[in-house]
Structure formats: C-alpha cells, structure tokens
mmCIF file of C-alpha atoms in Angstrom:
data_model
loop_
_atom_site.group_PDB
_atom_site.id
_atom_site.type_symbol
_atom_site.label_atom_id
_atom_site.label_comp_id
_atom_site.label_asym_id
_atom_site.label_seq_id
_atom_site.Cartn_x
_atom_site.Cartn_y
_atom_site.Cartn_z
ATOM 1 C CA UNK A 97 -0.049 -0.337 0.024
ATOM 2 C CA UNK A 98 0.748 3.584 -0.391
ATOM 3 C CA UNK A 99 -0.152 6.760 1.117
ATOM 4 C CA UNK A 100 -3.287 8.786 -0.947
ATOM 5 C CA UNK A 101 -2.929 12.441 -1.551
ATOM 6 C CA UNK A 102 -5.241 14.763 -0.512
ATOM 7 C CA UNK A 103 -8.210 15.218 -3.007
ATOM 8 C CA UNK A 104 -7.214 12.017 -5.085
ATOM 9 C CA UNK A 105 -9.524 9.803 -6.416
ATOM 10 C CA UNK A 106 -10.580 6.762 -4.309
ATOM 11 C CA UNK A 107 -12.611 3.944 -5.934
ATOM 12 C CA UNK A 108 -14.219 1.386 -3.259
ATOM 13 C CA UNK A 109 -15.580 -1.596 -4.506
ATOM 14 C CA UNK A 110 -18.026 -3.529 -2.266
ATOM 15 C CA UNK A 111 -17.914 -7.629 -3.407
ATOM 16 C CA UNK A 112 -21.272 -8.368 -1.582
ATOM 17 C CA UNK A 113 -21.085 -11.671 -1.983
ATOM 18 C CA UNK A 114 -18.991 -14.420 -3.833
ATOM 19 C CA UNK A 115 -20.446 -17.647 -4.572
ATOM 20 C CA UNK A 116 -20.853 -20.272 -7.420
ATOM 21 C CA UNK A 117 -23.637 -19.326 -9.661
ATOM 22 C CA UNK A 118 -25.183 -22.999 -9.373
ATOM 23 C CA UNK A 119 -25.261 -22.372 -5.730
ATOM 24 C CA UNK A 120 -26.739 -19.087 -5.595
ATOM 25 C CA UNK A 121 -30.340 -20.019 -4.144
ATOM 26 C CA UNK A 122 -29.057 -22.084 -1.399
ATOM 27 C CA UNK A 123 -26.397 -19.414 -0.444
ATOM 28 C CA UNK A 124 -29.263 -16.919 -0.151
ATOM 29 C CA UNK A 125 -31.771 -19.458 1.965
ATOM 30 C CA UNK A 126 -29.000 -20.068 4.071
ATOM 31 C CA UNK A 127 -27.813 -16.765 4.712
ATOM 32 C CA UNK A 128 -30.389 -14.384 5.925
ATOM 33 C CA UNK A 129 -28.106 -11.559 7.196
ATOM 34 C CA UNK A 130 -26.300 -11.644 3.489
ATOM 35 C CA UNK A 131 -30.119 -11.131 2.146
ATOM 36 C CA UNK A 132 -30.551 -8.232 4.339
ATOM 37 C CA UNK A 133 -27.160 -6.687 3.562
ATOM 38 C CA UNK A 134 -28.161 -7.173 -0.329
ATOM 39 C CA UNK A 135 -31.627 -5.531 0.225
ATOM 40 C CA UNK A 136 -30.380 -2.684 2.227
ATOM 41 C CA UNK A 137 -27.739 -2.007 -0.526
ATOM 42 C CA UNK A 138 -30.598 -1.877 -3.219
ATOM 43 C CA UNK A 139 -33.333 0.075 -1.473
ATOM 44 C CA UNK A 140 -32.593 3.225 -3.010
ATOM 45 C CA UNK A 141 -32.019 1.360 -6.405
ATOM 46 C CA UNK A 142 -34.652 2.528 -9.345
ATOM 47 C CA UNK A 143 -36.468 0.093 -11.160
ATOM 48 C CA UNK A 144 -34.219 -2.221 -13.272
ATOM 49 C CA UNK A 145 -34.421 -1.521 -16.868
ATOM 50 C CA UNK A 146 -34.654 -5.197 -18.106
ATOM 51 C CA UNK A 147 -34.483 -5.593 -21.929
ATOM 52 C CA UNK A 148 -37.915 -6.854 -23.145
ATOM 53 C CA UNK A 149 -40.001 -5.995 -20.227
ATOM 54 C CA UNK A 150 -41.735 -2.664 -20.160
ATOM 55 C CA UNK A 151 -42.813 -1.225 -16.596
ATOM 56 C CA UNK A 152 -46.377 0.592 -17.300
ATOM 57 C CA UNK A 153 -46.421 3.932 -16.150
ATOM 58 C CA UNK A 154 -49.434 4.879 -14.076
ATOM 59 C CA UNK A 155 -51.166 8.259 -14.424
ATOM 60 C CA UNK A 156 -50.540 10.774 -12.331
ATOM 61 C CA UNK A 157 -53.625 10.285 -10.589
ATOM 62 C CA UNK A 158 -53.021 6.811 -10.262
ATOM 63 C CA UNK A 159 -49.545 7.383 -8.593
ATOM 64 C CA UNK A 160 -51.285 9.903 -5.964
ATOM 65 C CA UNK A 161 -53.603 6.828 -5.189
ATOM 66 C CA UNK A 162 -51.172 4.604 -4.696
ATOM 67 C CA UNK A 163 -49.426 6.916 -1.903
ATOM 68 C CA UNK A 164 -50.517 5.593 1.494
ATOM 69 C CA UNK A 165 -50.326 7.084 4.949
ATOM 70 C CA UNK A 166 -46.973 5.479 6.547
ATOM 71 C CA UNK A 167 -45.288 4.844 3.052
ATOM 72 C CA UNK A 168 -41.400 5.235 3.281
ATOM 73 C CA UNK A 169 -41.067 5.559 -0.382
ATOM 74 C CA UNK A 170 -42.620 8.176 -2.852
ATOM 75 C CA UNK A 171 -41.608 8.165 -6.659
ATOM 76 C CA UNK A 172 -43.319 10.602 -8.740
ATOM 77 C CA UNK A 173 -40.752 11.299 -11.596
ATOM 78 C CA UNK A 174 -41.629 13.117 -14.929
ATOM 79 C CA UNK A 175 -45.084 14.162 -13.788
ATOM 80 C CA UNK A 176 -44.525 18.059 -14.528
ATOM 81 C CA UNK A 177 -45.009 18.632 -11.084
ATOM 82 C CA UNK A 178 -44.765 22.569 -10.319
ATOM 83 C CA UNK A 179 -45.699 22.497 -6.515
ATOM 84 C CA UNK A 180 -45.134 19.615 -3.935
ATOM 85 C CA UNK A 181 -46.830 21.139 -0.939
ATOM 86 C CA UNK A 182 -50.260 19.642 -1.914
ATOM 87 C CA UNK A 183 -48.973 16.260 -2.572
ATOM 88 C CA UNK A 184 -50.422 13.592 -0.136
ATOM 89 C CA UNK A 185 -46.433 12.616 1.056
ATOM 90 C CA UNK A 186 -46.619 10.806 4.158
ATOM 91 C CA UNK A 187 -44.427 12.625 7.196
ATOM 92 C CA UNK A 188 -42.678 9.117 7.698
ATOM 93 C CA UNK A 189 -41.246 9.122 4.107
ATOM 94 C CA UNK A 190 -37.360 7.977 3.486
ATOM 95 C CA UNK A 191 -37.142 8.459 0.007
ATOM 96 C CA UNK A 192 -38.798 11.019 -2.096
ATOM 97 C CA UNK A 193 -38.146 10.779 -5.962
ATOM 98 C CA UNK A 194 -39.050 14.190 -7.908
ATOM 99 C CA UNK A 195 -36.895 13.611 -11.059
ATOM 100 C CA UNK A 196 -37.819 15.371 -14.003
ATOM 101 C CA UNK A 197 -40.381 17.772 -12.823
ATOM 102 C CA UNK A 198 -41.088 21.520 -13.041
ATOM 103 C CA UNK A 199 -40.455 22.414 -9.367
ATOM 104 C CA UNK A 200 -39.130 25.950 -9.507
ATOM 105 C CA UNK A 201 -39.986 27.749 -6.548
ATOM 106 C CA UNK A 202 -36.856 26.936 -4.271
ATOM 107 C CA UNK A 203 -38.124 28.526 -0.947
ATOM 108 C CA UNK A 204 -41.627 26.789 -1.020
ATOM 109 C CA UNK A 205 -39.902 23.604 -1.955
ATOM 110 C CA UNK A 206 -37.091 23.776 0.809
ATOM 111 C CA UNK A 207 -39.508 24.784 3.339
ATOM 112 C CA UNK A 208 -41.632 22.103 2.632
ATOM 113 C CA UNK A 209 -39.183 19.331 2.355
ATOM 114 C CA UNK A 210 -37.739 20.426 5.831
ATOM 115 C CA UNK A 211 -41.089 18.912 7.312
ATOM 116 C CA UNK A 212 -39.954 15.512 6.276
ATOM 117 C CA UNK A 213 -37.333 14.702 8.907
ATOM 118 C CA UNK A 214 -36.977 11.066 8.253
ATOM 119 C CA UNK A 215 -35.710 11.587 4.762
ATOM 120 C CA UNK A 216 -32.672 9.650 3.588
ATOM 121 C CA UNK A 217 -32.837 10.215 0.056
ATOM 122 C CA UNK A 218 -34.075 12.694 -2.370
ATOM 123 C CA UNK A 219 -33.882 13.093 -6.342
ATOM 124 C CA UNK A 220 -34.687 16.467 -7.918
ATOM 125 C CA UNK A 221 -32.644 16.403 -10.723
ATOM 126 C CA UNK A 222 -33.972 17.799 -14.202
ATOM 127 C CA UNK A 223 -36.028 20.362 -12.251
ATOM 128 C CA UNK A 224 -35.638 24.373 -12.201
ATOM 129 C CA UNK A 225 -34.686 24.567 -8.593
ATOM 130 C CA UNK A 226 -31.430 22.345 -9.385
ATOM 131 C CA UNK A 227 -30.458 25.320 -11.562
ATOM 132 C CA UNK A 228 -31.306 28.124 -9.130
ATOM 133 C CA UNK A 229 -29.579 26.392 -6.307
ATOM 134 C CA UNK A 230 -26.370 24.551 -7.419
ATOM 135 C CA UNK A 231 -25.789 23.611 -3.614
ATOM 136 C CA UNK A 232 -29.165 22.338 -3.039
ATOM 137 C CA UNK A 233 -27.463 19.250 -1.497
ATOM 138 C CA UNK A 234 -25.767 21.009 1.240
ATOM 139 C CA UNK A 235 -28.879 23.146 1.975
ATOM 140 C CA UNK A 236 -31.143 20.116 2.455
ATOM 141 C CA UNK A 237 -28.447 18.293 4.370
ATOM 142 C CA UNK A 238 -27.986 20.950 7.075
ATOM 143 C CA UNK A 239 -31.814 20.937 7.427
ATOM 144 C CA UNK A 240 -32.355 17.262 7.630
ATOM 145 C CA UNK A 241 -29.607 15.271 9.642
ATOM 146 C CA UNK A 242 -30.750 11.980 8.425
ATOM 147 C CA UNK A 243 -30.466 12.657 4.553
ATOM 148 C CA UNK A 244 -27.702 10.701 2.948
ATOM 149 C CA UNK A 245 -28.454 11.211 -1.273
ATOM 150 C CA UNK A 246 -29.317 14.217 -2.694
ATOM 151 C CA UNK A 247 -29.602 13.688 -6.579
#
C-alpha cells in the first residue's frame, strides 16, 4: 500500500457476495444476513431496466392514489409537478423521487421538504430548482440530519 494524496480519486468496491452461480439460491436461503445486506444496498435503487420487459407507467392520478399513509418511498418522476406542497407525501417518508418535474419555487420546496425529518434520499435532478441552487444538496443536508442522498 501507499499513502493517498489529499483530493485524489478513491474507488471503493464492495464485493457483496462471492458464490458459485449453481448454488446461489441455497447460499441466499442459508444466509438471512446476506439477504438483508443486499436488500439494504439496493433499497435506494430505481426499477431495473430489463430488456424486453416494459414497466407500465401509472397516470399522475393513479400514482397519487398509490401513496398511502405510512409509506416510506414516494416516486413521482416526470409528472410535470410544479408544487409539492399539495402532494399527499406521508411525514414518515424516507425516500422521495421527484426527478424530471417542473419544481421552480425553491423557497416553498425547501420549506416543505424540511418537514420530512426521516428523509434519507431525495432525487430532484432535472427540475428548475436544480439550476437555481447549485448547492441544494448542502442546504437540504443541513436541514435534515438523516439525509444521505441528494441527487
């Protein structure tokens, strides 16, 4: 090993598991801690884009109807949302994806998001507020201590 210089690139690789592909199911069935670890690693991931399998996209109304009290994940990507203050987002939410909308009122957005103190991940890329506040990640992370991912 050699010392790492300040501000140099560091790449971390986590080999979550090593297995013989013919034994994957017995390996997972016999190791609930490994399954829990893999689920934890993937909990913030989007739906996988699997070639040949299309995921039907619900209408905006259907997407809102699917949100239930106590939900910890809310995904409302690309629905042309301008104002989030009227959305039925549960206070317990831990993950909100608002990617590709039209949210432009930065002050109202920040004030409303601050009410979700359990929030761990938020996606707001491709919204006008992203351009208005280039350090939105720092602003939100100061307001919500549990916040780990801002994109």
